[in-house]
Amino acid sequence: MSISIDPSTLSTHFDSKLAEDKWGRAWTDTDLHRFDEGGEGARYVIDTPPPTVSGSLHVGHVFSYTQTDVLARFQRMCGRNVFYPMGWDDNGLPTERRVQNYFHVRCEPGVPYESGLSLPMADKAVRKEPVRRVSRANFIELCLALTAEDEKAFKGLWQRLGLSVDWSLEYSTISPDSRRLAQWSFLDLHRRGHVYQVEAPTLWDVDFRTAVAQAEVEDRPKKGAFHNLRFGVEGGGGFVIATTRPELLAACVAVAAHPDDERYKELFGRRAITPLFRVPVPIFPSPLVDREKGTGILMVCTFGDATDVQWWREEGLPLRQVVGRDGRLAPAEFGSEAFPSLDAEAANRYYQGLAGRTVREAQRAIVEMLRDPAGAAAGHGEPPLAGEPEAIEHPVKFYEKGDRPLEFVSTRQWFVRLLDRKQELIDAGERVRWHPDFMRMRFRNWTENLQLDWCISRQRYFGVPFPVWYPLLEDGAPDHSRPILADERSLPVDPLTDVAPGYGESQRDQPGGFTGEPDIFDTWFTSSLTPQIATGWVGAPERHKRLFPMDLRPQSHEIIRTWAFYTIAKAWLHEETIPWRHVAISGWVLDPDRKKMSKSKGNVVTPMHLLDEYGADAVRYWSLSARLGTDTAFDEKVLKVGRRLVTKVFNASKFVLAQSAPDGPVVRVLDVSFLARLQETVERATTLLEELDYAGALDAIERFFWSGFTDTYVEMVKSRARSETDAEGRASAVAALQLGLKVVLRLLAPYLPYVTEEAWSWGFARTQNAPSIHRAAWPSSEEFARLPSIDGGGAAFDASCAFLEAVRRGKSGAGATVGRHLARLRIAASPATTRLLEPCLVDLVAAARAEGEVLEAREGLEDGSFEIIDLELAEPRPRS
RNA sequence: AGGCGCGUGGCUCAGUGGUAGAGCGCUUCCUUGACACGGAAGAGGUCGGUGGUUCAAUUCCACCCGCGCCUACCA
């Protein structure tokens, strides 16, 4: 059944805003993207990345999320029952920091709860006041309130973009369901023996005052200096060590040099004496020492770096923790058992000038002390500082969201044991298909280099609490060796308000009673469960079984070591499986100078004005023309190209559907040949999309739409589609045009959902019995099956295009426009090409605006090439 | 330092063992009956460098240079 619309009833231009509003609402009202829970057919299950709702949106969000959406839409049109949820990762430090700044507050657990506290955004005046201290419960309420706001903004953007998310599957990582699953995960890992707690040196951020995991650590180049310090040796003599951290001298517990280093060999086994504090420490050999670095001999402290921690363990060294959790030097009593000294009085005098100071301040202070000869290890002689500090630049470990270097601080933390499962995790990573494939290396590389088990406890507030209490001994100290775990039926629990099993509230924090674990989980401990949260997992085991492992995990490459890694680890530890079969890694959006966009650089592009200016379809086009895994410089030109394509789809649809003819089969060679090329495009695009190469598919579709359909075929059959004399030819042309459009619109639908839906609604929605193009079937070869067969397939169409091109070139060379009529036209082609074009010639002559016999065979010409023998313009026709 | 990726017209990016592609920008031209939020034609590249394999290399291999990222590097 062919369609004929009156184009004058349609607007001249496509109004993207109107369409977005109209169709966005229609899709919501009809539950168009709803996953069919009871559906028996093939499913396609997506583990959508829950964005951190930090309040700020940028084009990077648009970019990667659209790349997922196009795959979801493709799969849905292929008839799969698509499970496409959206989550919000709302808990964690970024949120806490945003809430602190937004309301100008700090969480202070000791402060009493203020019922009904709600604060406005802090203005300038408020910011000048001292920070407002609020209780933990109030702080959490503020976090929840602000993230709810932020989530609204994100959801608005997603809907405007046309993400075909099933919003009934929306979740957040702080919701009661997520808390329950995260706590259940902890209990399960505990049951399986995968978690442990230990008091041990841990990477510690002194500003956030929390432990952090290896995955959240990054190195930053920092200026520092080698300080050469003279150490004494018991029984006389001395040597010079080099250190970048002289402020840790009081924490020195040993001295080490390379076992083969002739300079220091005779020192091994003897004891060194530190300057200022005059602490005797062992001198031991270690192959880990680099003879070339510094002076080749170094001091071992509590703790300057990871090697110090290693030596502390291996050599059984004592603990002298001088850097406190707040980043200041803690009090120390020299002459005590922990801090021995040959001259305790002098040591304490020196240390008094350091205690309470920050690490930076302490370094400045101690360097001055070290210039005093009285500080020498022997109590006299040369000053401990040999020469001036030598400035160097070296990498320093920072928490990725922190501002001051991390310290190793010995604290009690919970860990998930991973180091003994490296190989299993690497193998699991190999069983997942990575797109592009080389991203697999990132995962492998990271896993192989893993140094520490996963520290999952954070000394923070807005997050999922550990479902754990501890008994209090008679002296009131908690007994961490006997944690009381929550009953899994009681989850989620908050041990700070819920009572430990077997106790009464009156026993909280009383000797002989219990105390709640105040720590919360690392955010990744919960976000690594997004597949399980989305499926329902323990609460819905049957559903979980149906949906897990999932099909697709889209994400960006910088979080392979966190999100992908932890998610694979969790799935392995809990169920000995992989969480998903495919991972699609999106690239970054870079600024036009190819620099990473970041708030601190101030080069972030926000998306809303782009949607207003170019329309959602054009913005999607920009996102979808970038290949997976490839970083893309933001370029507004591509948005313009997208908008041009949208316009073209709109106009071409209008034209095609305005043609009318009685129903009839496609019979003409040109029409069949055109459709043969289209069919190839369908096959190619389908193959590429199945391989997640949406950008390659778009390229193929767009190229055909533009140069095969609108620039050429439409022009070739314009005349016949309106013919008053050739009824059969007219029917064939209109049928082919409409079939072509019907196919092309569906090919473009996942990319440009709004304009294709609009055009679809003009007729195909009715004739195809598919009210929405997004639930219409993806084009397949079957639709081309009833066409007559012709020799050469698309060859006649290709030759026709080349013919038209030659004519246009000729006209342009003669200074005429495409539409100019020709008084005379003679073109030569090879005999084979002439034969091939014979059945198409009527159309081509009409399209050329010529008359009569125009094509003649000539030996010696290459097949498919044309030579203009004669071309004479007709007199310009006056406009009627 | 190791690994991975990238280097193609002014710009953004495709692509391929056999004559180099698109869009933008640029030049010239056009309000033709879907479309000026359009259209036609044209100029513009020794495909980072050097070797090698091959009848043939921009494509495969080796080395080098430049850029980016990941990992390691706090004495």
PDB file of N, CA, C and O in Angstrom, chain A residues 175-221:
ATOM      1  N   SER A 175      20.103   3.655  47.684  1.00  0.00           N
ATOM      2  CA  SER A 175      18.730   3.269  48.049  1.00  0.00           C
ATOM      3  C   SER A 175      18.765   2.089  49.008  1.00  0.00           C
ATOM      4  O   SER A 175      19.754   1.367  49.092  1.00  0.00           O
ATOM      5  N   PRO A 176      17.683   1.892  49.744  1.00  0.00           N
ATOM      6  CA  PRO A 176      17.632   0.745  50.665  1.00  0.00           C
ATOM      7  C   PRO A 176      17.934  -0.587  49.971  1.00  0.00           C
ATOM      8  O   PRO A 176      18.645  -1.421  50.531  1.00  0.00           O
ATOM      9  N   ASP A 177      17.442  -0.762  48.759  1.00  0.00           N
ATOM     10  CA  ASP A 177      17.711  -2.016  48.043  1.00  0.00           C
ATOM     11  C   ASP A 177      19.201  -2.193  47.788  1.00  0.00           C
ATOM     12  O   ASP A 177      19.757  -3.281  47.961  1.00  0.00           O
ATOM     13  N   SER A 178      19.851  -1.114  47.346  1.00  0.00           N
ATOM     14  CA  SER A 178      21.276  -1.203  47.064  1.00  0.00           C
ATOM     15  C   SER A 178      22.058  -1.439  48.354  1.00  0.00           C
ATOM     16  O   SER A 178      23.024  -2.204  48.388  1.00  0.00           O
ATOM     17  N   ARG A 179      21.640  -0.762  49.432  1.00  0.00           N
ATOM     18  CA  ARG A 179      22.336  -0.960  50.715  1.00  0.00           C
ATOM     19  C   ARG A 179      22.205  -2.402  51.161  1.00  0.00           C
ATOM     20  O   ARG A 179      23.149  -3.028  51.636  1.00  0.00           O
ATOM     21  N   ARG A 180      21.021  -2.926  50.958  1.00  0.00           N
ATOM     22  CA  ARG A 180      20.782  -4.305  51.370  1.00  0.00           C
ATOM     23  C   ARG A 180      21.703  -5.256  50.591  1.00  0.00           C
ATOM     24  O   ARG A 180      22.341  -6.125  51.161  1.00  0.00           O
ATOM     25  N   LEU A 181      21.781  -5.022  49.264  1.00  0.00           N
ATOM     26  CA  LEU A 181      22.611  -5.922  48.456  1.00  0.00           C
ATOM     27  C   LEU A 181      24.094  -5.760  48.764  1.00  0.00           C
ATOM     28  O   LEU A 181      24.836  -6.740  48.806  1.00  0.00           O
ATOM     29  N   ALA A 182      24.518  -4.527  48.998  1.00  0.00           N
ATOM     30  CA  ALA A 182      25.934  -4.309  49.304  1.00  0.00           C
ATOM     31  C   ALA A 182      26.287  -4.990  50.620  1.00  0.00           C
ATOM     32  O   ALA A 182      27.334  -5.628  50.754  1.00  0.00           O
ATOM     33  N   GLN A 183      25.396  -4.871  51.584  1.00  0.00           N
ATOM     34  CA  GLN A 183      25.663  -5.513  52.873  1.00  0.00           C
ATOM     35  C   GLN A 183      25.595  -7.031  52.742  1.00  0.00           C
ATOM     36  O   GLN A 183      26.379  -7.756  53.352  1.00  0.00           O
ATOM     37  N   TRP A 184      24.671  -7.465  51.913  1.00  0.00           N
ATOM     38  CA  TRP A 184      24.584  -8.911  51.685  1.00  0.00           C
ATOM     39  C   TRP A 184      25.874  -9.399  51.036  1.00  0.00           C
ATOM     40  O   TRP A 184      26.413 -10.462  51.373  1.00  0.00           O
ATOM     41  N   SER A 185      26.373  -8.607  50.093  1.00  0.00           N
ATOM     42  CA  SER A 185      27.626  -8.946  49.418  1.00  0.00           C
ATOM     43  C   SER A 185      28.747  -9.089  50.438  1.00  0.00           C
ATOM     44  O   SER A 185      29.544 -10.030  50.394  1.00  0.00           O
ATOM     45  N   PHE A 186      28.774  -8.152  51.390  1.00  0.00           N
ATOM     46  CA  PHE A 186      29.814  -8.218  52.421  1.00  0.00           C
ATOM     47  C   PHE A 186      29.672  -9.507  53.239  1.00  0.00           C
ATOM     48  O   PHE A 186      30.649 -10.217  53.475  1.00  0.00           O
ATOM     49  N   LEU A 187      28.446  -9.803  53.650  1.00  0.00           N
ATOM     50  CA  LEU A 187      28.236 -11.003  54.468  1.00  0.00           C
ATOM     51  C   LEU A 187      28.622 -12.256  53.679  1.00  0.00           C
ATOM     52  O   LEU A 187      29.229 -13.188  54.216  1.00  0.00           O
ATOM     53  N   ASP A 188      28.291 -12.262  52.401  1.00  0.00           N
ATOM     54  CA  ASP A 188      28.612 -13.432  51.570  1.00  0.00           C
ATOM     55  C   ASP A 188      30.125 -13.571  51.415  1.00  0.00           C
ATOM     56  O   ASP A 188      30.666 -14.680  51.526  1.00  0.00           O
ATOM     57  N   LEU A 189      30.794 -12.464  51.170  1.00  0.00           N
ATOM     58  CA  LEU A 189      32.255 -12.525  51.035  1.00  0.00           C
ATOM     59  C   LEU A 189      32.884 -12.962  52.357  1.00  0.00           C
ATOM     60  O   LEU A 189      33.874 -13.690  52.386  1.00  0.00           O
ATOM     61  N   HIS A 190      32.289 -12.508  53.462  1.00  0.00           N
ATOM     62  CA  HIS A 190      32.797 -12.890  54.779  1.00  0.00           C
ATOM     63  C   HIS A 190      32.631 -14.393  54.995  1.00  0.00           C
ATOM     64  O   HIS A 190      33.544 -15.088  55.423  1.00  0.00           O
ATOM     65  N   ARG A 191      31.460 -14.863  54.619  1.00  0.00           N
ATOM     66  CA  ARG A 191      31.151 -16.282  54.754  1.00  0.00           C
ATOM     67  C   ARG A 191      32.145 -17.118  53.934  1.00  0.00           C
ATOM     68  O   ARG A 191      32.594 -18.171  54.344  1.00  0.00           O
ATOM     69  N   ARG A 192      32.506 -16.615  52.782  1.00  0.00           N
ATOM     70  CA  ARG A 192      33.415 -17.349  51.898  1.00  0.00           C
ATOM     71  C   ARG A 192      34.875 -17.113  52.249  1.00  0.00           C
ATOM     72  O   ARG A 192      35.767 -17.610  51.544  1.00  0.00           O
ATOM     73  N   GLY A 193      35.093 -16.297  53.267  1.00  0.00           N
ATOM     74  CA  GLY A 193      36.470 -16.069  53.696  1.00  0.00           C
ATOM     75  C   GLY A 193      37.244 -15.104  52.826  1.00  0.00           C
ATOM     76  O   GLY A 193      38.470 -15.101  52.825  1.00  0.00           O
ATOM     77  N   HIS A 194      36.546 -14.266  52.071  1.00  0.00           N
ATOM     78  CA  HIS A 194      37.245 -13.333  51.185  1.00  0.00           C
ATOM     79  C   HIS A 194      37.509 -11.972  51.815  1.00  0.00           C
ATOM     80  O   HIS A 194      38.196 -11.156  51.233  1.00  0.00           O
ATOM     81  N   VAL A 195      36.914 -11.693  52.978  1.00  0.00           N
ATOM     82  CA  VAL A 195      37.192 -10.398  53.609  1.00  0.00           C
ATOM     83  C   VAL A 195      37.880 -10.619  54.954  1.00  0.00           C
ATOM     84  O   VAL A 195      37.690 -11.640  55.607  1.00  0.00           O
ATOM     85  N   TYR A 196      38.672  -9.654  55.315  1.00  0.00           N
ATOM     86  CA  TYR A 196      39.341  -9.701  56.610  1.00  0.00           C
ATOM     87  C   TYR A 196      39.559  -8.276  57.077  1.00  0.00           C
ATOM     88  O   TYR A 196      39.528  -7.336  56.292  1.00  0.00           O
ATOM     89  N   GLN A 197      39.753  -8.120  58.378  1.00  0.00           N
ATOM     90  CA  GLN A 197      40.137  -6.797  58.852  1.00  0.00           C
ATOM     91  C   GLN A 197      41.470  -6.923  59.559  1.00  0.00           C
ATOM     92  O   GLN A 197      41.798  -7.958  60.145  1.00  0.00           O
ATOM     93  N   VAL A 198      42.229  -5.861  59.468  1.00  0.00           N
ATOM     94  CA  VAL A 198      43.560  -5.919  60.033  1.00  0.00           C
ATOM     95  C   VAL A 198      44.010  -4.506  60.357  1.00  0.00           C
ATOM     96  O   VAL A 198      43.580  -3.539  59.731  1.00  0.00           O
ATOM     97  N   GLU A 199      44.825  -4.411  61.384  1.00  0.00           N
ATOM     98  CA  GLU A 199      45.460  -3.133  61.698  1.00  0.00           C
ATOM     99  C   GLU A 199      46.781  -3.135  60.956  1.00  0.00           C
ATOM    100  O   GLU A 199      47.661  -3.954  61.254  1.00  0.00           O
ATOM    101  N   ALA A 200      46.906  -2.273  59.963  1.00  0.00           N
ATOM    102  CA  ALA A 200      48.088  -2.328  59.113  1.00  0.00           C
ATOM    103  C   ALA A 200      48.292  -0.979  58.445  1.00  0.00           C
ATOM    104  O   ALA A 200      47.365  -0.180  58.357  1.00  0.00           O
ATOM    105  N   PRO A 201      49.507  -0.739  57.975  1.00  0.00           N
ATOM    106  CA  PRO A 201      49.755   0.502  57.249  1.00  0.00           C
ATOM    107  C   PRO A 201      48.865   0.568  56.014  1.00  0.00           C
ATOM    108  O   PRO A 201      48.799  -0.391  55.251  1.00  0.00           O
ATOM    109  N   THR A 202      48.164   1.678  55.873  1.00  0.00           N
ATOM    110  CA  THR A 202      47.202   1.832  54.796  1.00  0.00           C
ATOM    111  C   THR A 202      47.390   3.204  54.177  1.00  0.00           C
ATOM    112  O   THR A 202      47.747   4.152  54.866  1.00  0.00           O
ATOM    113  N   LEU A 203      47.119   3.296  52.881  1.00  0.00           N
ATOM    114  CA  LEU A 203      47.170   4.598  52.215  1.00  0.00           C
ATOM    115  C   LEU A 203      46.095   5.492  52.821  1.00  0.00           C
ATOM    116  O   LEU A 203      44.918   5.110  52.873  1.00  0.00           O
ATOM    117  N   TRP A 204      46.507   6.673  53.239  1.00  0.00           N
ATOM    118  CA  TRP A 204      45.613   7.500  54.047  1.00  0.00           C
ATOM    119  C   TRP A 204      45.616   8.927  53.534  1.00  0.00           C
ATOM    120  O   TRP A 204      46.674   9.545  53.350  1.00  0.00           O
ATOM    121  N   ASP A 205      44.409   9.464  53.304  1.00  0.00           N
ATOM    122  CA  ASP A 205      44.299  10.859  52.903  1.00  0.00           C
ATOM    123  C   ASP A 205      44.077  11.701  54.153  1.00  0.00           C
ATOM    124  O   ASP A 205      43.097  11.507  54.880  1.00  0.00           O
ATOM    125  N   VAL A 206      44.993  12.663  54.385  1.00  0.00           N
ATOM    126  CA  VAL A 206      44.958  13.389  55.661  1.00  0.00           C
ATOM    127  C   VAL A 206      43.901  14.482  55.676  1.00  0.00           C
ATOM    128  O   VAL A 206      43.548  14.983  56.748  1.00  0.00           O
ATOM    129  N   ASP A 207      43.379  14.863  54.523  1.00  0.00           N
ATOM    130  CA  ASP A 207      42.304  15.850  54.502  1.00  0.00           C
ATOM    131  C   ASP A 207      40.942  15.195  54.652  1.00  0.00           C
ATOM    132  O   ASP A 207      40.129  15.599  55.460  1.00  0.00           O
ATOM    133  N   PHE A 208      40.697  14.164  53.839  1.00  0.00           N
ATOM    134  CA  PHE A 208      39.425  13.456  53.973  1.00  0.00           C
ATOM    135  C   PHE A 208      39.435  12.542  55.201  1.00  0.00           C
ATOM    136  O   PHE A 208      38.405  12.068  55.639  1.00  0.00           O
ATOM    137  N   ARG A 209      40.623  12.311  55.724  1.00  0.00           N
ATOM    138  CA  ARG A 209      40.803  11.444  56.894  1.00  0.00           C
ATOM    139  C   ARG A 209      40.135  10.092  56.703  1.00  0.00           C
ATOM    140  O   ARG A 209      39.268   9.685  57.486  1.00  0.00           O
ATOM    141  N   THR A 210      40.540   9.491  55.620  1.00  0.00           N
ATOM    142  CA  THR A 210      40.020   8.158  55.358  1.00  0.00           C
ATOM    143  C   THR A 210      41.087   7.344  54.647  1.00  0.00           C
ATOM    144  O   THR A 210      41.991   7.909  54.035  1.00  0.00           O
ATOM    145  N   ALA A 211      40.950   6.041  54.772  1.00  0.00           N
ATOM    146  CA  ALA A 211      41.786   5.149  53.989  1.00  0.00           C
ATOM    147  C   ALA A 211      41.304   5.181  52.550  1.00  0.00           C
ATOM    148  O   ALA A 211      40.139   5.470  52.284  1.00  0.00           O
ATOM    149  N   VAL A 212      42.186   4.906  51.600  1.00  0.00           N
ATOM    150  CA  VAL A 212      41.780   4.782  50.203  1.00  0.00           C
ATOM    151  C   VAL A 212      42.415   3.524  49.630  1.00  0.00           C
ATOM    152  O   VAL A 212      43.373   2.997  50.185  1.00  0.00           O
ATOM    153  N   ALA A 213      41.866   3.061  48.510  1.00  0.00           N
ATOM    154  CA  ALA A 213      42.358   1.836  47.891  1.00  0.00           C
ATOM    155  C   ALA A 213      43.363   2.160  46.786  1.00  0.00           C
ATOM    156  O   ALA A 213      43.392   3.278  46.274  1.00  0.00           O
ATOM    157  N   GLN A 214      44.135   1.159  46.448  1.00  0.00           N
ATOM    158  CA  GLN A 214      45.167   1.349  45.416  1.00  0.00           C
ATOM    159  C   GLN A 214      44.573   1.901  44.122  1.00  0.00           C
ATOM    160  O   GLN A 214      45.189   2.735  43.458  1.00  0.00           O
ATOM    161  N   ALA A 215      43.373   1.453  43.803  1.00  0.00           N
ATOM    162  CA  ALA A 215      42.771   1.866  42.539  1.00  0.00           C
ATOM    163  C   ALA A 215      42.456   3.349  42.500  1.00  0.00           C
ATOM    164  O   ALA A 215      42.257   3.917  41.434  1.00  0.00           O
ATOM    165  N   GLU A 216      42.367   3.984  43.654  1.00  0.00           N
ATOM    166  CA  GLU A 216      42.004   5.401  43.681  1.00  0.00           C
ATOM    167  C   GLU A 216      43.222   6.299  43.839  1.00  0.00           C
ATOM    168  O   GLU A 216      43.110   7.501  44.067  1.00  0.00           O
ATOM    169  N   VAL A 217      44.394   5.693  43.741  1.00  0.00           N
ATOM    170  CA  VAL A 217      45.634   6.440  43.945  1.00  0.00           C
ATOM    171  C   VAL A 217      46.202   6.831  42.592  1.00  0.00           C
ATOM    172  O   VAL A 217      46.148   6.069  41.634  1.00  0.00           O
ATOM    173  N   GLU A 218      46.718   8.046  42.514  1.00  0.00           N
ATOM    174  CA  GLU A 218      47.413   8.422  41.287  1.00  0.00           C
ATOM    175  C   GLU A 218      48.720   9.125  41.649  1.00  0.00           C
ATOM    176  O   GLU A 218      48.847   9.722  42.705  1.00  0.00           O
ATOM    177  N   ASP A 219      49.688   9.015  40.766  1.00  0.00           N
ATOM    178  CA  ASP A 219      50.969   9.686  40.985  1.00  0.00           C
ATOM    179  C   ASP A 219      50.928  11.067  40.362  1.00  0.00           C
ATOM    180  O   ASP A 219      50.413  11.237  39.263  1.00  0.00           O
ATOM    181  N   ARG A 220      51.464  12.032  41.072  1.00  0.00           N
ATOM    182  CA  ARG A 220      51.597  13.366  40.487  1.00  0.00           C
ATOM    183  C   ARG A 220      53.049  13.798  40.655  1.00  0.00           C
ATOM    184  O   ARG A 220      53.632  13.582  41.713  1.00  0.00           O
ATOM    185  N   PRO A 221      53.605  14.390  39.632  1.00  0.00           N
ATOM    186  CA  PRO A 221      54.980  14.874  39.763  1.00  0.00           C
ATOM    187  C   PRO A 221      55.026  16.060  40.721  1.00  0.00           C
ATOM    188  O   PRO A 221      54.219  16.978  40.602  1.00  0.00           O
TER     189      PRO A 221
END
